[in-house]
mmCIF file of C-alpha atoms and ligand atoms in Angstrom:
data_model
loop_
_atom_site.group_PDB
_atom_site.id
_atom_site.type_symbol
_atom_site.label_atom_id
_atom_site.label_comp_id
_atom_site.label_asym_id
_atom_site.label_seq_id
_atom_site.Cartn_x
_atom_site.Cartn_y
_atom_site.Cartn_z
ATOM 1 C CA MET E 1 -0.018 0.051 0.046
ATOM 2 C CA THR E 2 1.445 3.429 -0.870
ATOM 3 C CA ASN E 3 1.105 6.459 1.441
ATOM 4 C CA LYS E 4 -0.233 9.163 -0.729
ATOM 5 C CA ASN E 5 0.719 11.796 1.686
ATOM 6 C CA LEU E 6 4.420 10.644 1.690
ATOM 7 C CA LYS E 7 6.829 13.188 0.528
ATOM 8 C CA LYS E 8 10.407 12.828 -0.543
ATOM 9 C CA ILE E 9 13.703 14.821 -0.635
ATOM 10 C CA LEU E 10 16.270 13.520 -2.923
ATOM 11 C CA VAL E 11 19.728 13.798 -1.553
ATOM 12 C CA LEU E 12 22.487 13.865 -4.323
ATOM 13 C CA ASP E 13 25.785 13.203 -2.606
ATOM 14 C CA GLU E 14 26.865 12.864 0.892
ATOM 15 C CA LEU E 15 25.739 14.729 3.994
ATOM 16 C CA CYS E 16 27.842 14.941 7.100
ATOM 17 C CA PRO E 17 27.293 12.467 10.038
ATOM 18 C CA PRO E 18 24.943 12.286 11.785
ATOM 19 C CA TYR E 19 22.719 13.749 9.127
ATOM 20 C CA ASP E 20 23.708 11.042 6.611
ATOM 21 C CA GLN E 21 21.904 8.456 8.643
ATOM 22 C CA ILE E 22 18.461 10.122 8.747
ATOM 23 C CA LYS E 23 15.990 8.128 6.459
ATOM 24 C CA VAL E 24 12.642 9.299 7.618
ATOM 25 C CA LEU E 25 12.508 12.702 9.299
ATOM 26 C CA GLU E 26 10.187 13.416 12.108
ATOM 27 C CA SER E 27 8.085 15.467 9.854
ATOM 28 C CA GLY E 28 7.444 12.150 7.940
ATOM 29 C CA ILE E 29 9.345 13.169 4.818
ATOM 30 C CA LEU E 30 11.522 10.463 3.496
ATOM 31 C CA LEU E 31 15.216 11.276 2.463
ATOM 32 C CA VAL E 32 16.159 9.108 -0.503
ATOM 33 C CA LYS E 33 19.837 9.164 -1.396
ATOM 34 C CA GLU E 34 21.818 9.052 -4.825
ATOM 35 C CA PRO E 35 25.636 8.204 -4.579
ATOM 36 C CA GLY E 36 26.665 11.395 -6.252
ATOM 37 C CA VAL E 37 26.441 14.229 -8.739
ATOM 38 C CA LEU E 38 24.199 13.575 -11.843
ATOM 39 C CA GLU E 39 24.144 14.813 -15.291
ATOM 40 C CA VAL E 40 21.158 17.020 -15.940
ATOM 41 C CA ASP E 41 19.248 14.575 -18.023
ATOM 42 C CA GLN E 42 19.998 11.775 -15.455
ATOM 43 C CA LEU E 43 18.735 13.930 -12.695
ATOM 44 C CA ILE E 44 15.404 14.718 -14.609
ATOM 45 C CA SER E 45 14.691 11.054 -15.462
ATOM 46 C CA ARG E 46 15.665 9.909 -11.742
ATOM 47 C CA VAL E 47 13.222 12.519 -10.342
ATOM 48 C CA LYS E 48 10.459 11.832 -12.843
ATOM 49 C CA GLN E 49 10.374 8.266 -12.034
ATOM 50 C CA ASP E 50 9.188 9.295 -8.394
ATOM 51 C CA PRO E 51 6.464 11.725 -8.253
ATOM 52 C CA LEU E 52 6.674 11.861 -4.419
ATOM 53 C CA ILE E 53 10.073 13.780 -4.673
ATOM 54 C CA LYS E 54 9.387 17.375 -3.881
ATOM 55 C CA GLY E 55 12.826 18.673 -2.942
ATOM 56 C CA ILE E 56 16.312 18.078 -4.039
ATOM 57 C CA ILE E 57 19.422 18.573 -1.697
ATOM 58 C CA CYS E 58 22.551 19.057 -3.792
ATOM 59 C CA SER E 59 26.124 20.136 -3.674
ATOM 60 C CA LEU E 60 27.872 22.974 -5.590
ATOM 61 C CA THR E 61 28.941 20.485 -8.255
ATOM 62 C CA GLN E 62 25.476 19.734 -9.285
ATOM 63 C CA LYS E 63 24.394 21.720 -12.053
ATOM 64 C CA ILE E 64 20.856 22.775 -11.978
ATOM 65 C CA ASN E 65 19.795 24.576 -15.087
ATOM 66 C CA GLU E 66 16.452 26.042 -16.607
ATOM 67 C CA LYS E 67 15.835 22.529 -18.082
ATOM 68 C CA VAL E 68 15.616 20.972 -14.535
ATOM 69 C CA PHE E 69 12.924 23.429 -13.536
ATOM 70 C CA GLN E 70 11.098 23.157 -16.925
ATOM 71 C CA GLU E 71 10.814 19.338 -16.756
ATOM 72 C CA LEU E 72 10.383 18.817 -13.153
ATOM 73 C CA PRO E 73 7.275 20.880 -11.915
ATOM 74 C CA GLN E 74 7.071 18.453 -9.004
ATOM 75 C CA ILE E 75 10.020 20.135 -7.386
ATOM 76 C CA GLU E 76 9.214 22.806 -4.869
ATOM 77 C CA VAL E 77 12.697 23.491 -3.235
ATOM 78 C CA ILE E 78 16.323 22.981 -3.988
ATOM 79 C CA SER E 79 18.832 23.190 -1.093
ATOM 80 C CA ASN E 80 22.371 23.709 -1.911
ATOM 81 C CA ILE E 81 25.119 22.585 0.386
ATOM 82 C CA ALA E 82 27.029 25.827 -0.064
ATOM 83 C CA VAL E 83 26.769 29.492 0.324
ATOM 84 C CA GLY E 84 27.760 30.028 -3.505
ATOM 85 C CA LEU E 85 24.781 29.441 -5.955
ATOM 86 C CA ASN E 86 26.583 29.591 -9.231
ATOM 87 C CA ASN E 87 25.739 26.016 -10.110
ATOM 88 C CA ILE E 88 22.129 26.899 -10.161
ATOM 89 C CA ASP E 89 20.133 29.056 -12.656
ATOM 90 C CA LEU E 90 18.495 31.499 -10.252
ATOM 91 C CA GLU E 91 16.628 33.392 -12.805
ATOM 92 C CA ALA E 92 15.003 30.059 -13.804
ATOM 93 C CA ALA E 93 14.277 29.127 -10.332
ATOM 94 C CA LYS E 94 12.366 32.470 -9.983
ATOM 95 C CA LYS E 95 10.515 31.894 -13.102
ATOM 96 C CA TYR E 96 9.230 28.482 -12.256
ATOM 97 C CA GLY E 97 8.592 29.536 -8.593
ATOM 98 C CA VAL E 98 10.952 27.210 -7.006
ATOM 99 C CA ARG E 99 12.637 28.113 -3.664
ATOM 100 C CA ILE E 100 16.487 28.037 -3.454
ATOM 101 C CA ALA E 101 18.023 27.463 -0.051
ATOM 102 C CA HIS E 102 21.609 27.633 0.678
ATOM 103 C CA THR E 103 24.091 27.822 3.639
ATOM 104 C CA PRO E 104 25.613 31.361 4.313
ATOM 105 C CA LYS E 105 26.858 32.444 7.655
ATOM 106 C CA VAL E 106 27.469 29.000 9.173
ATOM 107 C CA LEU E 107 30.573 28.635 6.957
ATOM 108 C CA SER E 108 31.939 32.259 7.313
ATOM 109 C CA ASP E 109 34.299 31.576 9.963
ATOM 110 C CA ALA E 110 35.606 28.440 8.751
ATOM 111 C CA THR E 111 36.226 29.740 5.222
ATOM 112 C CA ALA E 112 37.909 32.993 6.860
ATOM 113 C CA ASP E 113 40.129 30.716 8.828
ATOM 114 C CA LEU E 114 41.223 28.766 5.704
ATOM 115 C CA ALA E 115 41.812 32.076 3.875
ATOM 116 C CA TRP E 116 44.319 32.905 6.544
ATOM 117 C CA ALA E 117 45.794 29.521 6.517
ATOM 118 C CA LEU E 118 46.381 29.948 2.931
ATOM 119 C CA LEU E 119 47.729 33.435 3.184
ATOM 120 C CA LEU E 120 50.090 32.667 6.157
ATOM 121 C CA GLY E 121 50.954 29.148 5.156
ATOM 122 C CA GLY E 122 51.420 30.004 1.325
ATOM 123 C CA SER E 123 53.377 33.291 1.807
ATOM 124 C CA ARG E 124 55.419 31.545 4.519
ATOM 125 C CA ARG E 125 56.077 28.544 2.026
ATOM 126 C CA LEU E 126 54.733 25.800 4.437
ATOM 127 C CA ALA E 127 53.908 23.502 1.688
ATOM 128 C CA GLU E 128 57.245 23.683 0.241
ATOM 129 C CA GLY E 129 58.904 23.290 3.663
ATOM 130 C CA ASP E 130 56.853 20.409 4.247
ATOM 131 C CA ARG E 131 58.063 18.812 0.912
ATOM 132 C CA LEU E 132 61.679 19.482 1.804
ATOM 133 C CA ALA E 133 61.352 18.317 5.577
ATOM 134 C CA ARG E 134 59.890 14.775 4.027
ATOM 135 C CA SER E 135 62.343 14.676 1.165
ATOM 136 C CA GLY E 136 65.306 13.449 3.243
ATOM 137 C CA GLU E 137 67.333 16.268 1.494
ATOM 138 C CA TRP E 138 67.074 18.849 4.151
ATOM 139 C CA LYS E 139 70.465 19.784 5.390
ATOM 140 C CA GLY E 140 69.377 21.897 8.454
ATOM 141 C CA TRP E 141 68.741 25.439 9.265
ATOM 142 C CA ALA E 142 70.129 28.027 6.815
ATOM 143 C CA VAL E 143 69.915 31.847 6.838
ATOM 144 C CA ASN E 144 68.525 32.004 3.381
ATOM 145 C CA GLN E 145 66.211 29.015 3.363
ATOM 146 C CA LEU E 146 62.676 29.284 2.169
ATOM 147 C CA LEU E 147 62.199 32.964 2.971
ATOM 148 C CA GLY E 148 58.841 34.540 2.574
ATOM 149 C CA PRO E 149 57.700 38.081 3.203
ATOM 150 C CA SER E 150 56.896 39.437 6.631
ATOM 151 C CA LEU E 151 53.090 40.126 7.087
ATOM 152 C CA GLY E 152 53.397 43.163 9.706
ATOM 153 C CA PHE E 153 55.573 44.510 12.190
ATOM 154 C CA THR E 154 54.693 45.390 15.817
ATOM 155 C CA GLU E 155 58.388 46.306 16.564
ATOM 156 C CA ASN E 156 60.094 48.722 14.122
ATOM 157 C CA ILE E 157 62.670 46.248 12.772
ATOM 158 C CA ASP E 158 63.779 48.421 10.105
ATOM 159 C CA GLN E 159 62.794 52.062 9.609
ATOM 160 C CA ASN E 160 62.679 51.731 5.920
ATOM 161 C CA LEU E 161 59.722 49.100 6.308
ATOM 162 C CA GLY E 162 56.358 50.573 6.189
ATOM 163 C CA GLN E 163 52.958 48.769 6.963
ATOM 164 C CA LYS E 164 51.723 46.236 4.594
ATOM 165 C CA ARG E 165 48.161 46.241 3.286
ATOM 166 C CA LEU E 166 45.668 43.536 2.958
ATOM 167 C CA GLY E 167 43.015 44.199 0.216
ATOM 168 C CA ILE E 168 39.881 42.091 0.500
ATOM 169 C CA ILE E 169 37.601 41.647 -2.619
ATOM 170 C CA GLY E 170 34.239 41.154 -1.447
ATOM 171 C CA LEU E 171 32.967 42.214 2.108
ATOM 172 C CA GLY E 172 30.040 39.719 2.541
ATOM 173 C CA GLN E 173 30.024 37.588 5.716
ATOM 174 C CA ILE E 174 33.137 35.736 4.730
ATOM 175 C CA GLY E 175 35.100 38.867 3.749
ATOM 176 C CA GLN E 176 34.111 40.487 7.123
ATOM 177 C CA ALA E 177 35.310 37.509 9.073
ATOM 178 C CA ILE E 178 38.532 37.625 7.178
ATOM 179 C CA ALA E 179 39.064 41.305 7.851
ATOM 180 C CA ARG E 180 38.294 40.963 11.449
ATOM 181 C CA ARG E 181 41.110 38.366 11.729
ATOM 182 C CA ALA E 182 43.578 40.849 10.380
ATOM 183 C CA GLN E 183 43.535 42.813 13.628
ATOM 184 C CA GLY E 184 46.119 40.823 15.292
ATOM 185 C CA PHE E 185 48.603 41.317 12.408
ATOM 186 C CA ASN E 186 49.174 45.085 12.295
ATOM 187 C CA LEU E 187 48.158 45.223 8.660
ATOM 188 C CA ASP E 188 46.356 48.098 7.022
ATOM 189 C CA VAL E 189 43.045 46.621 5.885
ATOM 190 C CA CYS E 190 41.240 47.811 2.861
ATOM 191 C CA TYR E 191 38.270 46.428 0.878
ATOM 192 C CA TYR E 192 36.382 46.620 -2.216
ATOM 193 C CA ASN E 193 32.658 45.773 -2.301
ATOM 194 C CA ARG E 194 29.639 46.536 -4.463
ATOM 195 C CA THR E 195 27.994 48.108 -1.060
ATOM 196 C CA ARG E 196 30.216 50.277 1.279
ATOM 197 C CA TYR E 197 29.980 49.550 5.112
ATOM 198 C CA VAL E 198 30.675 52.966 6.413
ATOM 199 C CA GLU E 199 30.075 51.772 9.953
ATOM 200 C CA LEU E 200 32.287 48.842 9.764
ATOM 201 C CA GLU E 201 35.075 51.145 8.266
ATOM 202 C CA GLN E 202 34.762 53.382 11.265
ATOM 203 C CA SER E 203 34.480 50.675 13.956
ATOM 204 C CA TYR E 204 37.475 48.579 12.609
ATOM 205 C CA SER E 205 39.486 51.281 10.628
ATOM 206 C CA TRP E 206 38.945 49.470 7.302
ATOM 207 C CA GLY E 207 39.400 51.409 4.319
ATOM 208 C CA PHE E 208 37.303 51.304 1.228
ATOM 209 C CA MET E 209 38.984 51.438 -2.277
ATOM 210 C CA ASP E 210 37.779 51.058 -5.725
ATOM 211 C CA LEU E 211 38.862 47.676 -7.341
ATOM 212 C CA ASP E 212 41.818 48.782 -9.469
ATOM 213 C CA GLU E 213 43.197 51.016 -6.715
ATOM 214 C CA LEU E 214 43.023 48.164 -4.210
ATOM 215 C CA LEU E 215 44.816 45.920 -6.742
ATOM 216 C CA MET E 216 47.597 48.640 -7.276
ATOM 217 C CA GLN E 217 48.027 49.258 -3.463
ATOM 218 C CA SER E 218 47.560 45.911 -1.703
ATOM 219 C CA ASP E 219 50.829 43.574 -0.786
ATOM 220 C CA TYR E 220 48.229 40.785 0.015
ATOM 221 C CA ILE E 221 44.804 40.276 -1.828
ATOM 222 C CA ILE E 222 42.106 37.845 -0.707
ATOM 223 C CA LEU E 223 39.272 37.163 -3.192
ATOM 224 C CA ALA E 224 36.147 36.416 -1.314
ATOM 225 C CA VAL E 225 33.450 37.577 -3.654
ATOM 226 C CA ALA E 226 30.420 35.524 -4.969
ATOM 227 C CA LEU E 227 30.563 34.178 -8.517
ATOM 228 C CA ALA E 228 27.808 35.613 -10.663
ATOM 229 C CA PRO E 229 27.728 36.698 -14.239
ATOM 230 C CA GLU E 230 29.048 40.248 -13.362
ATOM 231 C CA THR E 231 31.991 38.881 -11.431
ATOM 232 C CA TYR E 232 33.211 36.262 -14.066
ATOM 233 C CA HIS E 233 36.824 37.078 -14.604
ATOM 234 C CA LEU E 234 36.729 40.002 -12.288
ATOM 235 C CA LEU E 235 40.293 39.697 -12.154
ATOM 236 C CA ASN E 236 41.059 39.571 -15.813
ATOM 237 C CA ARG E 237 44.532 39.898 -17.281
ATOM 238 C CA THR E 238 44.478 43.642 -17.291
ATOM 239 C CA ARG E 239 43.510 43.749 -13.535
ATOM 240 C CA LEU E 240 45.911 40.947 -12.591
ATOM 241 C CA ASN E 241 48.634 43.128 -14.260
ATOM 242 C CA LEU E 242 47.807 46.014 -12.027
ATOM 243 C CA MET E 243 48.617 44.137 -8.884
ATOM 244 C CA LYS E 244 51.808 45.476 -7.294
ATOM 245 C CA PRO E 245 55.042 43.713 -8.240
ATOM 246 C CA ASN E 246 55.450 40.829 -5.454
ATOM 247 C CA ALA E 247 51.854 41.052 -4.546
ATOM 248 C CA TYR E 248 50.496 37.764 -3.071
ATOM 249 C CA LEU E 249 47.035 36.473 -3.996
ATOM 250 C CA VAL E 250 44.572 34.110 -2.284
ATOM 251 C CA ASN E 251 41.368 33.015 -3.571
ATOM 252 C CA VAL E 252 38.739 31.291 -1.429
ATOM 253 C CA GLY E 253 35.707 32.452 -3.625
ATOM 254 C CA ARG E 254 35.338 30.634 -6.875
ATOM 255 C CA GLY E 255 37.900 29.718 -9.790
ATOM 256 C CA PRO E 256 36.413 31.599 -12.567
ATOM 257 C CA LEU E 257 36.382 35.038 -10.553
ATOM 258 C CA LEU E 258 39.991 35.208 -12.162
ATOM 259 C CA ASP E 259 41.399 34.314 -15.490
ATOM 260 C CA GLU E 260 43.618 31.411 -14.413
ATOM 261 C CA GLU E 261 45.690 31.335 -17.593
ATOM 262 C CA ALA E 262 46.385 35.097 -16.886
ATOM 263 C CA LEU E 263 47.300 34.259 -13.401
ATOM 264 C CA ILE E 264 49.707 31.620 -14.429
ATOM 265 C CA ASP E 265 51.401 34.014 -16.684
ATOM 266 C CA CYS E 266 51.767 36.610 -13.812
ATOM 267 C CA LEU E 267 53.252 33.939 -11.604
ATOM 268 C CA GLU E 268 55.698 32.532 -14.224
ATOM 269 C CA SER E 269 56.814 35.892 -15.042
ATOM 270 C CA GLY E 270 57.636 36.689 -11.301
ATOM 271 C CA HIS E 271 55.144 39.550 -11.353
ATOM 272 C CA LEU E 272 53.292 38.183 -8.380
ATOM 273 C CA SER E 273 55.449 36.549 -5.748
ATOM 274 C CA GLY E 274 52.857 33.766 -5.283
ATOM 275 C CA ALA E 275 49.395 32.689 -4.768
ATOM 276 C CA ALA E 276 47.485 30.280 -2.673
ATOM 277 C CA LEU E 277 44.174 28.893 -4.131
ATOM 278 C CA ASP E 278 41.286 26.846 -2.841
ATOM 279 C CA VAL E 279 39.320 27.023 -5.990
ATOM 280 C CA TYR E 280 39.957 26.591 -9.767
ATOM 281 C CA GLU E 281 38.444 27.573 -12.842
ATOM 282 C CA TYR E 282 37.704 24.084 -14.089
ATOM 283 C CA GLU E 283 37.467 22.137 -10.843
ATOM 284 C CA PRO E 284 38.524 19.546 -10.222
ATOM 285 C CA ASN E 285 41.165 20.125 -13.129
ATOM 286 C CA ILE E 286 44.086 21.949 -12.116
ATOM 287 C CA PRO E 287 46.290 23.075 -15.038
ATOM 288 C CA GLU E 288 49.661 21.302 -15.143
ATOM 289 C CA ARG E 289 51.372 24.791 -15.561
ATOM 290 C CA LEU E 290 49.900 25.616 -12.169
ATOM 291 C CA ARG E 291 50.719 22.633 -10.552
ATOM 292 C CA ALA E 292 54.349 22.949 -11.634
ATOM 293 C CA LEU E 293 54.972 26.422 -9.804
ATOM 294 C CA SER E 294 56.347 25.847 -6.381
ATOM 295 C CA GLN E 295 55.360 29.364 -5.126
ATOM 296 C CA VAL E 296 51.876 28.350 -5.422
ATOM 297 C CA THR E 297 49.889 26.523 -2.613
ATOM 298 C CA LEU E 298 47.041 24.513 -3.811
ATOM 299 C CA SER E 299 44.209 23.359 -1.679
ATOM 300 C CA PRO E 300 41.227 21.248 -2.877
ATOM 301 C CA HIS E 301 38.253 23.426 -2.105
ATOM 302 C CA LEU E 302 38.290 23.028 1.724
ATOM 303 C CA GLY E 303 36.907 26.517 2.664
ATOM 304 C CA SER E 304 34.064 25.275 4.854
ATOM 305 C CA ALA E 305 35.516 21.799 5.696
ATOM 306 C CA THR E 306 35.481 21.577 9.381
ATOM 307 C CA PHE E 307 33.360 19.053 11.246
ATOM 308 C CA GLU E 308 31.167 21.608 13.017
ATOM 309 C CA THR E 309 30.684 23.631 9.716
ATOM 310 C CA ARG E 310 29.811 20.667 7.480
ATOM 311 C CA GLN E 311 27.502 19.398 10.232
ATOM 312 C CA ALA E 312 25.680 22.657 10.517
ATOM 313 C CA MET E 313 25.305 22.916 6.547
ATOM 314 C CA SER E 314 24.068 19.450 6.548
ATOM 315 C CA ARG E 315 21.414 20.241 9.238
ATOM 316 C CA LEU E 316 20.410 23.568 7.451
ATOM 317 C CA VAL E 317 19.801 22.088 4.044
ATOM 318 C CA ILE E 318 17.640 19.468 5.377
ATOM 319 C CA GLU E 319 15.576 21.794 7.579
ATOM 320 C CA SER E 320 15.144 24.292 4.946
ATOM 321 C CA ALA E 321 14.043 21.746 2.232
ATOM 322 C CA GLU E 322 11.641 20.246 4.946
ATOM 323 C CA SER E 323 10.140 23.607 5.892
ATOM 324 C CA ILE E 324 9.053 24.394 2.253
ATOM 325 C CA ILE E 325 7.830 21.012 1.597
ATOM 326 C CA GLN E 326 5.602 20.846 4.670
ATOM 327 C CA GLY E 327 4.145 24.379 3.688
ATOM 328 C CA LYS E 328 5.536 25.769 6.995
ATOM 329 C CA GLU E 329 7.282 29.164 7.611
ATOM 330 C CA PRO E 330 10.623 28.823 5.583
ATOM 331 C CA CYS E 331 13.379 28.006 7.937
ATOM 332 C CA GLY E 332 17.041 28.674 7.178
ATOM 333 C CA TYR E 333 18.463 30.967 4.268
ATOM 334 C CA PHE E 334 16.964 31.310 1.010
ATOM 335 C CA ALA E 335 18.197 33.092 -2.103
ATOM 336 C CA ILE E 336 14.607 32.865 -3.622
HETATM 337 C C1 GLV F 1 31.698 26.590 -0.793
HETATM 338 O O1 GLV F 1 32.567 26.917 -1.755
HETATM 339 C C2 GLV F 1 30.613 27.308 -0.795
HETATM 340 O O2 GLV F 1 30.136 27.950 -1.555
HETATM 341 O O3 GLV F 1 30.034 26.970 0.239
#
């Protein structure tokens, strides 16, 4: 006998324990699992087979285009295990009246921590040091071994050294968390963002700059902006060339925010001193030329990868999809 009131949420990919265990939620909604990301046509035929599926939980690698909304009128909500929504056609979601949930806020601190780990670990050449230490080739302490730039100076170690500047591109929740963490480093912090936050500027002494000026005047740059059609290749070749000689770049946003080939050229020519990247233009493919550069630290898209954060994200995606399907007050964060 089938339960006509039964509703289901299709979970593509894994959720974090203990949320991977739940089969029937307290609301009576059933979570059904697929082992991973599907091609759009596979997704459509999978969902069509089961008219009880009313919601989809997916990760940022699952493409959701207009065809999905067009072909699957049974879907009421899509819940994305990410803050970024560039994998989903939001205009089409709006057109077909499908709610889109995501997971901002809960991942801001973890992502800001990783941005700093990349900035510190990358500029101080930790990955290179790790490779040397493991190689069996290390001959011991040496004055000129694996030097990197100093971040900031609380003692005046040399009167010719000025304060360094960190430029943050994107002052959303993640950008703000990154900027707040700069306080202990005696850095001058400036940002570029579509919206200005004058109160934050005053409270924390953060400066606003337009994008080109920020690129020309920062020693370290962290990209933490959302990928949308208007931010695709925000750092194109011309803009990358505006960066100060020897500047250091960190990207924890999305790969296509910058022209990866132009970045590689800037690194190969020595114009930039290095880069630390968590995201790539064609994930999971990382160009051979980029992998060959020792002054680049590469991390495999780990921004939100802490136990606590991934648990919170898993809880949120379920709760928000459930609230919509139950017809309750929406709970969680919705882009649409
Ligand atoms: C991760 O990259 C996210 O958008 O949450």
